[in-house]
Amino acid sequence: MTAATLPQDLVETDVADGTVRLRVDAQLYPLEAVYAAAYVFIDRCYVFLDREGERLRVSLSPKDGALDEAALRDVVGEFTNELLSCAWRNQIARDNRATLEAVTAQALAGARGAPTLAELEAFDFSEETFDDPLGIAMSWEEKYKKRERSEAERSDQRRPPWAGAGERGGRAVIELRFHRGLYDGNAIDAALKVFAEHARFEQRVDDEHFVVAVSADEDERVVARELANYALGLTIRSAKTGGVA
Amino acid sequence: MKLVQIGRPSATFALPFKHRAVGGKVLITNTEGNFLLLTDDEFKAFAEGTPAKGSELYTRLAERNFVRGAENQEQMVARLRARKGFLSYGPNLHIVVVTLRCNETCVYCHASRANMDAVHTDMTKETAERTVDKILETTNPNVTLEFQGGEPLVAFPIVQHILEYALEKNKKVGKQLEFTMVSNLSLMDEDKLRYLVENKVQICTSIDGPAHLHDKQRKLPKLSAHQAATHWIRRINEEYARIGLDPNLYHVEALLTTTRETLPLWKDVVDTYVGLGCKALFLRPVDPFGFADRSGPKVEYPRREYLEFYRSAVDYMLELNKQGVQILERFAAIFLTKILGGEDPNFLDIRNPCGAGIGQVAYNYDGSLFTCDEGRMLHEMGDSTFLIGDVDTSYRDLMGHETVRALALASNLEAQPDCVNCTYQPYCGVCPVHNHKTQGTLFGRMRESTLCAVHKGIQDYLFEKIGAGDPEIVSILQKWTTVRDRTHFLQSCAL
Ligand code: SF4
Ligand code: SF4
């Protein structure tokens, strides 16, 4: 299926905002797969997740400022392919876990060789959880370096599409609404700490969302979007490892 | 394509297998890498579980462990072990970039070269020594140290220092060492040649095909790059013969990079290689690293066209072989060694899992270390994803690096949609660096991967040839799997 033929009720483009929204059936695609696909895209898009009844809503705003309909549809087409791939891979990794663990363990043990006595003495056995010592279930992209953004990307000033409008002291502020079933509250707290130097935040919780009002002297929209990507990244990591580091 | 009508498939007759229609037959393979090419009727019988015990078909299937209850478990284990033997050892290939400087300018330069005045991109003696120290820490008893650049002859004193330091240090370490150098040869002279031959350094160069194409794609100031390279290929081969080495085994190896302009010239490319005394030709498609990324639109092409090129070139090579000319295609030889030979030739880019970190390490001029040379090339393009440390990082930390671990996992075909069900899985490999560069994810999506298209297309071609059953062709293909070791270049050091 090409992006152009994706059903209208599943995909909605907002050209003015540079955003495309995709509705995903949560029964068909496990949340892990949505997280994994979202993560693959956070170096090229601002990604935001939300719920709409039985469906998940994924908002993608390309960082390179792609603003025409065709470009946005390409992005969502690529995302749906990645999503399907992640969903299937998730299942395969589960089915073939024993083989994957055996081969990876043998490959790493063969390459590393036996530890030295000094290394054994220095090893802190309390350091890692033993649930998944090889990180089989963990997507590396989730943990490690995504591409650094270019200056042009940093200075992108477009408004986050998922943000509700708020007002403070007569001035519009950006409100990020993180769905409580999709985002980890601790991840949001951790993200707010990281971004504390760049903006001021006010938080509240409603029935469904953690709501964060963002105000910054400069680049408010960029800060808000980066914060949202960061919170998503931490949420995904915590979903895999069982806690925010 | 015609479909085989299966009545009621048997759930109990066959052991797990994968199948694919190839050249009018149905190819079946199993995990241990056995294969059979069946006619439609045979496949139907196999799928329905009807072959009678003792029948010719049953025996053929059972011998290759396709029949449940008739499997030979010892044989299965032995074959799997032979295919995965490489998992027991660490990196064997160590690529050392002694400088980024290069005197040649190529349209697709993968190494992201630096100009000749960029002397700061020469490796220092100290870094060179730390690099060798690190290399000799590998758990692999065999070490291939490959000098690369840029152009390694630009920094020849560093090449000499590394070689001499490695030989000296190896007296205590006792690895089996092999040195190779990838050079455009234009800065070669008799003194350097004498040194390289005396010290048993294998020399490899690039030839893009006939002179006009080579010179168009690889520019040397004032000189013809083709003339320079071919002059020295002949001269080096002469030198090997002079010291008594068998020219069938000992000769300069050359590498081809297939660009859009190469495609119609398949015959000229093969003739050029044969004319230079090369016994192997590696029909590598251009990849997205280095300058090839920027010059992509000029040099790139749809993989369908590449596969047509591949088929024409290899058909022609097979014809030449029939006439007694010795020339093999490397992709074919790699796959055939696994398909017909039942072994893994340990080609690091078509391995499961691939050799990133666990099979090779690339050492940059500044002492930074990468999972593989392709990872280093991306670093030169501004993406340091595959950086795993530097010459001061402990060896075990390098091998245990999360990125090494992630690549071992991402290149495991058991974790890949598509590959997991692909008939070619026992022989294939995927490249996470390529996936990362082209699709933004280490795992990649094989349906959209140009590398998968190439691997699949080549294996289709090979199985078609095997299935066609021409005994002369099958015997030539078989011969391509039995390349003798070049023992002259192996340097052991008794402890
Ligand atoms: S990541 Fe790619 S280039 Fe690097 S070793 Fe693996 S297959 Fe080869
Ligand atoms: S890379 Fe392509 S050809 Fe190779 S096993 Fe995977 S799907 Fe098959």
PDB file of C-alpha atoms in Angstrom, chain A residues 40-41 43-44 78-79 81-86 88-89 92-93 96 99-104 106-116 119 128 132-141 143-148, chain B residues 84 87-91 138-140 352-353 357-358 382-387 394-397 399-406 408-409 412-418 420-421 436 438-445 448:
ATOM      1  CA  VAL A  40      13.086   4.824  14.958  1.00  0.00           C
ATOM      2  CA  PHE A  41      11.488   8.070  13.852  1.00  0.00           C
ATOM      3  CA  ASP A  43      15.665  11.515  14.882  1.00  0.00           C
ATOM      4  CA  ARG A  44      13.780  12.712  11.827  1.00  0.00           C
ATOM      5  CA  GLU A  78       7.354   4.834   5.809  1.00  0.00           C
ATOM      6  CA  PHE A  79       6.164   4.826   9.399  1.00  0.00           C
ATOM      7  CA  ASN A  81       6.014  -0.028   7.042  1.00  0.00           C
ATOM      8  CA  GLU A  82       8.299   0.321  10.029  1.00  0.00           C
ATOM      9  CA  LEU A  83       5.400  -0.302  12.378  1.00  0.00           C
ATOM     10  CA  LEU A  84       4.495  -3.546  10.662  1.00  0.00           C
ATOM     11  CA  SER A  85       8.119  -4.596  10.674  1.00  0.00           C
ATOM     12  CA  CYS A  86       8.419  -3.831  14.396  1.00  0.00           C
ATOM     13  CA  TRP A  88       6.432  -8.770  13.416  1.00  0.00           C
ATOM     14  CA  ARG A  89       9.956  -8.525  14.772  1.00  0.00           C
ATOM     15  CA  ILE A  92       9.819 -13.218  16.097  1.00  0.00           C
ATOM     16  CA  ALA A  93      12.166 -12.087  18.858  1.00  0.00           C
ATOM     17  CA  ASN A  96      13.227 -17.289  18.602  1.00  0.00           C
ATOM     18  CA  THR A  99      18.306 -19.223  19.549  1.00  0.00           C
ATOM     19  CA  LEU A 100      18.986 -15.511  19.584  1.00  0.00           C
ATOM     20  CA  GLU A 101      20.273 -15.629  23.125  1.00  0.00           C
ATOM     21  CA  ALA A 102      22.436 -18.662  22.469  1.00  0.00           C
ATOM     22  CA  VAL A 103      24.030 -17.237  19.317  1.00  0.00           C
ATOM     23  CA  THR A 104      24.539 -13.754  20.735  1.00  0.00           C
ATOM     24  CA  GLN A 106      28.333 -17.407  22.125  1.00  0.00           C
ATOM     25  CA  ALA A 107      29.423 -14.644  19.745  1.00  0.00           C
ATOM     26  CA  LEU A 108      30.146 -12.198  22.538  1.00  0.00           C
ATOM     27  CA  ALA A 109      31.794 -14.763  24.779  1.00  0.00           C
ATOM     28  CA  GLY A 110      33.943 -15.969  21.879  1.00  0.00           C
ATOM     29  CA  ALA A 111      35.003 -12.456  21.028  1.00  0.00           C
ATOM     30  CA  ARG A 112      35.590 -11.215  24.557  1.00  0.00           C
ATOM     31  CA  GLY A 113      37.402 -14.240  25.943  1.00  0.00           C
ATOM     32  CA  ALA A 114      37.589 -15.068  29.614  1.00  0.00           C
ATOM     33  CA  PRO A 115      37.519 -12.191  32.080  1.00  0.00           C
ATOM     34  CA  THR A 116      40.699 -11.407  33.960  1.00  0.00           C
ATOM     35  CA  GLU A 119      37.749  -7.728  36.076  1.00  0.00           C
ATOM     36  CA  GLU A 128      22.371  -5.033  36.027  1.00  0.00           C
ATOM     37  CA  ASP A 132      17.510  -9.721  30.016  1.00  0.00           C
ATOM     38  CA  PRO A 133      21.271  -9.732  30.445  1.00  0.00           C
ATOM     39  CA  LEU A 134      21.969  -9.603  26.731  1.00  0.00           C
ATOM     40  CA  GLY A 135      19.454  -6.895  26.050  1.00  0.00           C
ATOM     41  CA  ILE A 136      17.675  -9.165  23.583  1.00  0.00           C
ATOM     42  CA  ALA A 137      14.384  -7.443  24.183  1.00  0.00           C
ATOM     43  CA  MET A 138      15.901  -3.997  24.178  1.00  0.00           C
ATOM     44  CA  SER A 139      16.098  -1.930  21.049  1.00  0.00           C
ATOM     45  CA  TRP A 140      19.492  -0.406  20.807  1.00  0.00           C
ATOM     46  CA  GLU A 141      18.128   2.671  19.152  1.00  0.00           C
ATOM     47  CA  LYS A 143      19.133   3.279  24.437  1.00  0.00           C
ATOM     48  CA  TYR A 144      21.732   4.813  22.271  1.00  0.00           C
ATOM     49  CA  LYS A 145      22.755   7.620  20.120  1.00  0.00           C
ATOM     50  CA  LYS A 146      20.323   8.842  17.623  1.00  0.00           C
ATOM     51  CA  ARG A 147      21.790  11.255  15.119  1.00  0.00           C
ATOM     52  CA  GLU A 148      22.627  14.720  16.438  1.00  0.00           C
TER      53      GLU A 148
ATOM     54  CA  LYS B  84      28.828 -21.316  13.026  1.00  0.00           C
ATOM     55  CA  LEU B  87      31.312 -17.689  16.757  1.00  0.00           C
ATOM     56  CA  SER B  88      34.061 -19.056  18.963  1.00  0.00           C
ATOM     57  CA  TYR B  89      36.627 -16.405  18.109  1.00  0.00           C
ATOM     58  CA  GLY B  90      36.963 -12.653  18.183  1.00  0.00           C
ATOM     59  CA  PRO B  91      37.905 -10.326  15.350  1.00  0.00           C
ATOM     60  CA  THR B 138      42.014 -10.492  19.945  1.00  0.00           C
ATOM     61  CA  THR B 139      40.909 -13.960  20.999  1.00  0.00           C
ATOM     62  CA  ASN B 140      41.318 -15.058  17.379  1.00  0.00           C
ATOM     63  CA  ASN B 352      24.851 -14.608  10.414  1.00  0.00           C
ATOM     64  CA  PRO B 353      25.466 -12.727  12.672  1.00  0.00           C
ATOM     65  CA  GLY B 357      33.092  -5.928  16.148  1.00  0.00           C
ATOM     66  CA  ILE B 358      33.034  -9.672  16.747  1.00  0.00           C
ATOM     67  CA  GLY B 382      29.504  12.953  10.549  1.00  0.00           C
ATOM     68  CA  ASP B 383      27.633   9.992  12.033  1.00  0.00           C
ATOM     69  CA  SER B 384      29.607   8.349  14.834  1.00  0.00           C
ATOM     70  CA  THR B 385      27.042   5.712  15.674  1.00  0.00           C
ATOM     71  CA  PHE B 386      29.488   2.856  15.165  1.00  0.00           C
ATOM     72  CA  LEU B 387      32.335   4.271  17.216  1.00  0.00           C
ATOM     73  CA  SER B 394      40.091  -2.269  27.125  1.00  0.00           C
ATOM     74  CA  TYR B 395      39.674  -5.091  24.643  1.00  0.00           C
ATOM     75  CA  ARG B 396      36.893  -6.723  26.621  1.00  0.00           C
ATOM     76  CA  ASP B 397      35.029  -3.444  26.879  1.00  0.00           C
ATOM     77  CA  MET B 399      33.848  -6.522  22.499  1.00  0.00           C
ATOM     78  CA  GLY B 400      31.165  -6.069  25.139  1.00  0.00           C
ATOM     79  CA  HIS B 401      30.169  -2.636  23.832  1.00  0.00           C
ATOM     80  CA  GLU B 402      26.411  -2.163  23.503  1.00  0.00           C
ATOM     81  CA  THR B 403      26.807  -1.301  19.850  1.00  0.00           C
ATOM     82  CA  VAL B 404      28.683  -4.534  19.158  1.00  0.00           C
ATOM     83  CA  ARG B 405      26.001  -6.424  21.014  1.00  0.00           C
ATOM     84  CA  ALA B 406      23.249  -4.606  19.158  1.00  0.00           C
ATOM     85  CA  ALA B 408      25.231  -9.041  16.649  1.00  0.00           C
ATOM     86  CA  LEU B 409      21.535  -9.099  17.365  1.00  0.00           C
ATOM     87  CA  ASN B 412      20.958 -12.271  13.281  1.00  0.00           C
ATOM     88  CA  LEU B 413      18.600 -13.502  10.599  1.00  0.00           C
ATOM     89  CA  GLU B 414      16.486 -15.290  13.181  1.00  0.00           C
ATOM     90  CA  ALA B 415      15.443 -11.847  14.397  1.00  0.00           C
ATOM     91  CA  GLN B 416      14.567 -10.435  10.984  1.00  0.00           C
ATOM     92  CA  PRO B 417      11.114 -10.393   9.471  1.00  0.00           C
ATOM     93  CA  ASP B 418      11.446 -11.739   5.930  1.00  0.00           C
ATOM     94  CA  VAL B 420      13.216 -15.617   9.187  1.00  0.00           C
ATOM     95  CA  ASN B 421      11.035 -17.162   6.485  1.00  0.00           C
ATOM     96  CA  HIS B 436      21.041   2.397   9.502  1.00  0.00           C
ATOM     97  CA  THR B 438      19.529   3.820   4.214  1.00  0.00           C
ATOM     98  CA  GLN B 439      16.519   3.245   6.483  1.00  0.00           C
ATOM     99  CA  GLY B 440      17.411   4.829   9.809  1.00  0.00           C
ATOM    100  CA  THR B 441      17.165   1.586  11.773  1.00  0.00           C
ATOM    101  CA  LEU B 442      19.733  -1.092  12.536  1.00  0.00           C
ATOM    102  CA  PHE B 443      17.273  -3.875  11.803  1.00  0.00           C
ATOM    103  CA  GLY B 444      16.099  -2.479   8.518  1.00  0.00           C
ATOM    104  CA  ARG B 445      13.246  -3.690   6.387  1.00  0.00           C
ATOM    105  CA  GLU B 448      12.945  -2.255   0.850  1.00  0.00           C
TER     106      GLU B 448
END
